[in-house]
């Protein structure tokens, strides 16, 4: 049985950064991903990464902006660590080869981003995520003798021993369909977000919340699950993202009357207020009848005010997206956008070293909740989160492995998973199709658990999710083979998505106030007296999720009214 | 909504049967992508269709396929455009070429593409000392290498590379573009050894036959062939690397032939590659060997109608004034102090871009027929 000091699940930015850090500490390391690493969803990140690298800037200012952006739900100790370590991390990335855009002096150039008090976002055109991910993968190729890669392997379960420690995983080699148990002293979950619970979403098809659901099933608590970010500028047609970098470069938002309506909602920061604020403003304009497009469900994003040369150089990717996916030349005409599901602030609860309450289990990146994003993540803080906490968890997991005997993972979990696969393949044709259930889940979540929420809608969503969970048990798959059977993986992913969706909905029902991304029309005010706390969702053996609370860590910044 | 027919190349290694065609009718708005069409067929009728995909937005590089015989991304090809390009309105989707098929539209990229990437030492070798903060480098240099860093490793260029078909060992377009990403990076310490390595490898930068396929195929404007040409220029002109395959001289022969005749003269190409412009050098024995070695590529080019036997043996003639215009272009460019590298990533197709080097060259060279232009 393969055995490693540190086994990393997921090869996006968080996973690859963790692998490098653990290897540098001398641990034996493997990294595993259900798609080739460079296909990971981090590749889609466009706008950039925040760090106070400008000598005139200060990490404390970055930290305060992040705390304020989080609507004071972020844990300030973790935010301080992230912002303080950010400049060093960006320099490290530059040294290993990231082609950060330069200013005339040849230094790293910075662009404006939402919710930030100064220009603080380093970028590579509007392919920052791709540039970072490919450079990390170059390092994987460089250190191929030290870091084992399992590419196109799908993890199906975490292995927990009798003491409640995580001692390995079960994984399926997608190429031949065989299951294999791996032993590990520490497992780091870096398997990304759960955007596919919603439709439309900016997230890739692989973002199905696998790690969140696996940790939950293994008994780890989830935190801040109600906090779902709706990005202000997604293509009305298919949910694709138009990076916040566009507004950072100066683009305007206009309603059907041609007004820059952000004046009313955020007179100082205008289009660059934090994302929850801008999305709510757009949705309000739409609901009050000032939306654009045939159904009045859109808003104009006007990029023509940005100098054309700059657009072509710095927003190249969205020039292409506009042209290829919406038939619009953004350098000449406005493009129709709307708020769309983008990011999940919540995830597996961890400390500042990425450790979860289950010994031997770590989590980093979008799968985790440290919580640095609290109620609302600032643009360009997520890439930073993946790298800082990816590195910290890699280092910590490697240190933990020193002097510890190699555990042997039991084969029980593998047997269970083998039975599960066999059961899926043997289902009669009478069940619903996986794709149908997924579609209903996505549209339900997007209808009831979106920018504005209220009790009755959330309850409806919960009922539907529970029904879909039942239906998923008999969902039919066509493919009975073993080589690249994507159908069977789809059925497993559906189960993960439903698990995540239920956690999201119960937490949203529980939080009876409006904070960050959670806006309850029936409780429209923020209520610090009762709700300045995290909601934890855990399994505790029961069928329905168990809810509890944990305190918010406050170091320097007391909650205050949030104005942009 | 409109109806489209997708004809998908299927292959199931477990069935023991040969690949076959499988037709599906789907309904979508015409500007939706071929990938969305495939996913609809998968969702509604046959979940066993194998296709890699993730982002749906031409950034993850998963969905490289051949559509109506042309390599590209399924998520980056509109249904209406694909239907219009096919002869009978049926959109055919096949796995990419030059790589073994694992199942249906899924090919083994590790066995070919990633091996070749690993071949070019694909990581930055730092110039020392490494500064405490960022390296201070010209703004343009970072924008320049970002063109090649924009490669999403989709394999579309590898799929139809003509050289790779005849020489599977050819390092190939994507990997060589990756090599430029470091050779063009002022922070890298090993420009010269990288170039020497890729010049001396018989399957390296001089193995490319300029077929343009990779430029056409690339969905991200990486233009691999251009990067290969830039590697050659930097190797030959800046580092004076004389490669064992004589590639740099061969390249120079292209240039001087066009200068002298206005068009390429294929029969003269090899002799001149070995002897430079001197007449005696044409009898170098290596030239004959090379000719024999290039026979497969030449045959292939003949078969595909890229060159005709008669056309290759005779020098091509063009009108005198055209020849003069061609020669003027050489004069203008050769008299420059600085070599201008065309970077598609910045200049794109934007006609209004005032600093577009193509326009500068065109403006400097008088148009054919211009009386003054005839005198050299
Ligand atoms: C369109 C878009 C643009 C964005 N732009 C920005 C931006 O400009 N700035 C910013 O800061 N943030 C941005 N974000 C957010 C940011 O990109 C993500 O939050 C971040 O990249 C997540 O990285 P990750 O490493 O946690 O996960 P991912 O990159 O999603 O990687 C997850 C990995 O886990 C693997 N995996 C998942 N499940 C399994 C399983 N069952 N078995 C094995 N492997 C598995 C996957 O294969 C993958 O390798 C953007 C997000 C989107 C959607
Ligand atoms: S131009 Fe060269 S590298 Fe590109 S496809 Fe043709 S032979 Fe291959
Ligand atoms: S160069 Fe272009 S076609 Fe080739 S792998 Fe890169 S992105 Fe794909
Ligand atoms: S699905 Fe990502 S490139 Fe096509």
Short mmCIF file of C-alpha atoms in Angstrom, two decimals, chain A residues 52-314:
data_model
loop_
_atom_site.label_atom_id
_atom_site.label_comp_id
_atom_site.label_asym_id
_atom_site.label_seq_id
_atom_site.Cartn_x
_atom_site.Cartn_y
_atom_site.Cartn_z
CA UNK A 52 0.78 45.20 0.51
CA UNK A 53 4.00 45.16 -1.54
CA UNK A 54 3.99 48.89 -2.19
CA UNK A 55 6.27 50.52 0.41
CA UNK A 56 3.60 53.18 0.89
CA UNK A 57 1.10 50.48 1.84
CA UNK A 58 0.88 48.62 5.13
CA UNK A 59 -0.32 45.09 5.77
CA UNK A 60 -2.50 46.46 8.59
CA UNK A 61 -4.44 48.49 6.09
CA UNK A 62 -4.95 45.34 3.99
CA UNK A 63 -6.04 43.51 7.14
CA UNK A 64 -8.51 46.21 8.12
CA UNK A 65 -10.03 46.25 4.61
CA UNK A 66 -10.40 42.46 4.83
CA UNK A 67 -12.05 42.64 8.26
CA UNK A 68 -14.44 45.30 7.05
CA UNK A 69 -15.10 43.36 3.84
CA UNK A 70 -15.96 40.29 5.94
CA UNK A 71 -18.61 42.36 7.74
CA UNK A 72 -16.63 41.67 10.93
CA UNK A 73 -17.25 37.92 10.79
CA UNK A 74 -13.66 37.13 9.75
CA UNK A 75 -11.26 35.90 12.43
CA UNK A 76 -8.79 38.71 12.91
CA UNK A 77 -5.85 36.58 14.07
CA UNK A 78 -6.00 34.62 10.80
CA UNK A 79 -6.49 37.77 8.74
CA UNK A 80 -3.44 39.36 10.34
CA UNK A 81 -1.31 36.34 9.47
CA UNK A 82 -2.53 36.27 5.90
CA UNK A 83 -1.97 39.97 5.24
CA UNK A 84 1.38 40.14 7.03
CA UNK A 85 2.78 37.18 5.10
CA UNK A 86 1.31 38.27 1.76
CA UNK A 87 4.19 40.42 0.43
CA UNK A 88 6.76 37.70 1.10
CA UNK A 89 4.59 35.14 -0.67
CA UNK A 90 4.17 37.35 -3.72
CA UNK A 91 7.96 37.84 -3.89
CA UNK A 92 8.43 34.09 -3.63
CA UNK A 93 6.04 33.58 -6.55
CA UNK A 94 7.91 36.20 -8.54
CA UNK A 95 11.18 34.43 -7.87
CA UNK A 96 9.94 31.07 -9.08
CA UNK A 97 8.81 32.63 -12.32
CA UNK A 98 5.40 34.34 -12.24
CA UNK A 99 5.41 37.04 -14.92
CA UNK A 100 3.75 39.74 -12.85
CA UNK A 101 2.91 42.84 -14.85
CA UNK A 102 5.46 45.63 -14.26
CA UNK A 103 5.25 49.40 -13.99
CA UNK A 104 7.59 51.73 -15.92
CA UNK A 105 10.23 51.27 -13.25
CA UNK A 106 10.19 47.52 -13.73
CA UNK A 107 8.58 46.83 -10.36
CA UNK A 108 5.45 44.77 -9.82
CA UNK A 109 2.47 46.86 -10.94
CA UNK A 110 -0.68 47.01 -8.81
CA UNK A 111 -4.29 47.47 -9.85
CA UNK A 112 -7.35 48.65 -7.92
CA UNK A 113 -9.82 46.08 -6.62
CA UNK A 114 -13.11 46.17 -4.74
CA UNK A 115 -13.17 47.01 -1.04
CA UNK A 116 -9.49 47.97 -0.97
CA UNK A 117 -8.33 51.33 0.36
CA UNK A 118 -5.47 51.49 -2.14
CA UNK A 119 -4.10 49.75 -5.22
CA UNK A 120 -2.90 46.44 -3.86
CA UNK A 121 -3.59 43.77 -6.44
CA UNK A 122 -0.66 42.21 -8.30
CA UNK A 123 -1.66 40.64 -11.61
CA UNK A 124 -0.66 38.96 -14.85
CA UNK A 125 -2.96 40.51 -17.49
CA UNK A 126 -6.28 38.90 -16.58
CA UNK A 127 -4.92 35.39 -16.41
CA UNK A 128 -3.40 35.65 -12.95
CA UNK A 129 -4.69 32.28 -11.74
CA UNK A 130 -3.40 30.54 -14.82
CA UNK A 131 -0.02 32.22 -14.55
CA UNK A 132 0.31 31.20 -10.89
CA UNK A 133 -0.98 27.67 -11.35
CA UNK A 134 1.26 26.90 -14.31
CA UNK A 135 4.31 28.25 -12.49
CA UNK A 136 3.55 26.06 -9.49
CA UNK A 137 3.17 23.12 -11.83
CA UNK A 138 6.59 23.94 -13.30
CA UNK A 139 7.88 23.47 -9.78
CA UNK A 140 6.05 20.12 -9.56
CA UNK A 141 7.90 19.07 -12.72
CA UNK A 142 11.17 20.38 -11.29
CA UNK A 143 10.74 18.41 -8.09
CA UNK A 144 9.23 15.34 -9.75
CA UNK A 145 11.63 13.07 -7.93
CA UNK A 146 10.52 14.35 -4.55
CA UNK A 147 6.79 14.87 -5.04
CA UNK A 148 4.73 11.96 -6.39
CA UNK A 149 1.82 12.98 -8.55
CA UNK A 150 -1.40 11.04 -8.97
CA UNK A 151 -3.09 12.82 -11.85
CA UNK A 152 -6.68 11.90 -12.70
CA UNK A 153 -7.26 10.08 -9.44
CA UNK A 154 -10.59 10.64 -7.74
CA UNK A 155 -10.65 10.48 -3.93
CA UNK A 156 -13.80 8.82 -2.67
CA UNK A 157 -13.28 8.71 1.12
CA UNK A 158 -11.06 9.75 3.98
CA UNK A 159 -9.90 6.90 6.18
CA UNK A 160 -10.41 7.53 9.89
CA UNK A 161 -8.94 5.05 12.41
CA UNK A 162 -10.45 3.87 15.69
CA UNK A 163 -8.90 6.79 17.58
CA UNK A 164 -10.62 9.25 15.29
CA UNK A 165 -7.39 10.16 13.46
CA UNK A 166 -7.22 10.62 9.72
CA UNK A 167 -4.71 8.04 8.44
CA UNK A 168 -5.24 7.98 4.68
CA UNK A 169 -7.68 8.05 1.79
CA UNK A 170 -9.39 5.81 -0.70
CA UNK A 171 -8.98 6.88 -4.31
CA UNK A 172 -10.09 5.70 -7.74
CA UNK A 173 -7.69 5.64 -10.66
CA UNK A 174 -9.96 7.18 -13.28
CA UNK A 175 -8.06 5.48 -16.09
CA UNK A 176 -8.80 1.95 -15.01
CA UNK A 177 -11.49 2.37 -12.37
CA UNK A 178 -9.54 0.59 -9.64
CA UNK A 179 -9.79 1.70 -6.03
CA UNK A 180 -6.66 2.02 -3.95
CA UNK A 181 -6.16 2.80 -0.28
CA UNK A 182 -3.30 5.15 0.65
CA UNK A 183 -1.83 5.52 4.12
CA UNK A 184 -0.62 8.90 5.30
CA UNK A 185 0.51 10.51 8.50
CA UNK A 186 -1.30 13.66 7.48
CA UNK A 187 -3.88 14.34 4.80
CA UNK A 188 -4.39 17.86 3.45
CA UNK A 189 -7.70 18.56 1.77
CA UNK A 190 -7.22 21.15 -0.95
CA UNK A 191 -10.08 20.12 -3.15
CA UNK A 192 -11.71 23.46 -3.82
CA UNK A 193 -15.21 24.89 -3.70
CA UNK A 194 -18.77 23.78 -4.30
CA UNK A 195 -20.05 26.25 -6.88
CA UNK A 196 -21.79 23.55 -8.90
CA UNK A 197 -24.50 23.38 -6.21
CA UNK A 198 -25.77 26.51 -7.95
CA UNK A 199 -26.81 27.17 -11.52
CA UNK A 200 -25.65 29.36 -13.09
CA UNK A 201 -22.24 29.71 -11.46
CA UNK A 202 -18.85 31.08 -12.45
CA UNK A 203 -17.32 27.85 -11.15
CA UNK A 204 -16.06 25.02 -13.30
CA UNK A 205 -17.85 21.70 -13.66
CA UNK A 206 -15.40 20.04 -11.27
CA UNK A 207 -16.26 22.31 -8.31
CA UNK A 208 -18.60 19.87 -6.64
CA UNK A 209 -17.67 20.24 -2.97
CA UNK A 210 -16.06 16.80 -2.72
CA UNK A 211 -13.70 17.69 0.10
CA UNK A 212 -16.29 19.60 2.11
CA UNK A 213 -18.64 16.63 1.97
CA UNK A 214 -15.91 14.07 2.69
CA UNK A 215 -14.71 15.97 5.75
CA UNK A 216 -18.27 16.42 6.95
CA UNK A 217 -18.94 12.71 6.57
CA UNK A 218 -15.76 11.98 8.50
CA UNK A 219 -17.08 14.11 11.36
CA UNK A 220 -15.27 17.44 10.81
CA UNK A 221 -17.30 20.60 11.41
CA UNK A 222 -18.05 23.05 8.60
CA UNK A 223 -18.20 26.79 9.28
CA UNK A 224 -19.77 29.91 7.68
CA UNK A 225 -21.57 27.75 5.14
CA UNK A 226 -24.40 30.28 4.70
CA UNK A 227 -21.96 32.79 3.23
CA UNK A 228 -22.20 32.39 -0.54
CA UNK A 229 -20.66 35.11 -2.64
CA UNK A 230 -22.60 36.44 -5.61
CA UNK A 231 -20.17 38.22 -7.90
CA UNK A 232 -21.51 41.50 -9.31
CA UNK A 233 -20.43 40.92 -12.88
CA UNK A 234 -21.24 37.58 -14.46
CA UNK A 235 -22.48 37.14 -18.01
CA UNK A 236 -26.25 37.07 -18.03
CA UNK A 237 -26.27 34.30 -20.58
CA UNK A 238 -24.13 31.55 -19.09
CA UNK A 239 -22.77 32.79 -15.79
CA UNK A 240 -19.19 33.35 -16.96
CA UNK A 241 -17.18 35.75 -14.89
CA UNK A 242 -16.18 39.22 -15.99
CA UNK A 243 -13.31 39.97 -13.64
CA UNK A 244 -13.56 42.70 -11.02
CA UNK A 245 -10.36 43.90 -12.68
CA UNK A 246 -12.66 45.54 -15.25
CA UNK A 247 -14.11 47.82 -12.59
CA UNK A 248 -10.64 48.11 -11.11
CA UNK A 249 -9.53 49.57 -14.44
CA UNK A 250 -12.43 52.04 -14.27
CA UNK A 251 -15.49 50.41 -15.89
CA UNK A 252 -18.96 51.71 -14.89
CA UNK A 253 -22.21 49.99 -13.96
CA UNK A 254 -25.32 51.48 -15.55
CA UNK A 255 -29.05 50.81 -15.15
CA UNK A 256 -31.73 51.09 -17.84
CA UNK A 257 -31.81 54.87 -17.38
CA UNK A 258 -28.10 55.09 -18.03
CA UNK A 259 -27.43 56.08 -14.41
CA UNK A 260 -24.31 55.10 -12.49
CA UNK A 261 -26.55 53.87 -9.72
CA UNK A 262 -23.71 52.96 -7.33
CA UNK A 263 -23.79 56.66 -6.35
CA UNK A 264 -26.85 55.85 -4.27
CA UNK A 265 -25.43 52.79 -2.55
CA UNK A 266 -21.73 53.48 -2.10
CA UNK A 267 -20.99 57.14 -2.86
CA UNK A 268 -17.29 56.87 -1.98
CA UNK A 269 -16.14 53.59 -3.47
CA UNK A 270 -18.83 53.46 -6.19
CA UNK A 271 -18.30 50.36 -8.38
CA UNK A 272 -15.43 49.28 -6.15
CA UNK A 273 -17.43 48.74 -2.97
CA UNK A 274 -17.25 45.20 -1.63
CA UNK A 275 -18.95 42.52 -3.69
CA UNK A 276 -21.96 41.86 -1.46
CA UNK A 277 -22.78 45.58 -1.54
CA UNK A 278 -22.50 45.90 -5.31
CA UNK A 279 -24.46 42.71 -6.01
CA UNK A 280 -27.24 43.83 -3.70
CA UNK A 281 -27.35 47.24 -5.37
CA UNK A 282 -27.65 45.61 -8.79
CA UNK A 283 -30.35 43.22 -7.63
CA UNK A 284 -32.27 46.13 -6.09
CA UNK A 285 -32.13 48.05 -9.37
CA UNK A 286 -33.35 44.96 -11.20
CA UNK A 287 -36.18 44.30 -8.73
CA UNK A 288 -37.28 47.93 -8.87
CA UNK A 289 -37.62 47.78 -12.63
CA UNK A 290 -34.45 49.51 -13.74
CA UNK A 291 -32.75 46.43 -15.14
CA UNK A 292 -31.74 46.10 -18.79
CA UNK A 293 -32.23 43.41 -21.41
CA UNK A 294 -35.40 41.77 -22.71
CA UNK A 295 -36.48 40.59 -19.25
CA UNK A 296 -35.05 43.53 -17.38
CA UNK A 297 -32.84 41.12 -15.47
CA UNK A 298 -29.46 42.59 -16.36
CA UNK A 299 -27.20 45.58 -15.77
CA UNK A 300 -24.81 47.25 -18.21
CA UNK A 301 -21.11 46.99 -17.53
CA UNK A 302 -19.48 49.76 -19.56
CA UNK A 303 -15.82 49.04 -20.24
CA UNK A 304 -15.61 51.50 -23.14
CA UNK A 305 -14.55 54.18 -20.64
CA UNK A 306 -11.26 52.32 -20.12
CA UNK A 307 -8.61 53.32 -22.71
CA UNK A 308 -8.68 50.75 -25.45
CA UNK A 309 -4.99 49.96 -25.38
CA UNK A 310 -5.19 49.25 -21.69
CA UNK A 311 -8.21 47.00 -22.16
CA UNK A 312 -6.43 45.00 -24.84
CA UNK A 313 -3.35 44.60 -22.72
CA UNK A 314 -4.77 44.09 -19.24
#
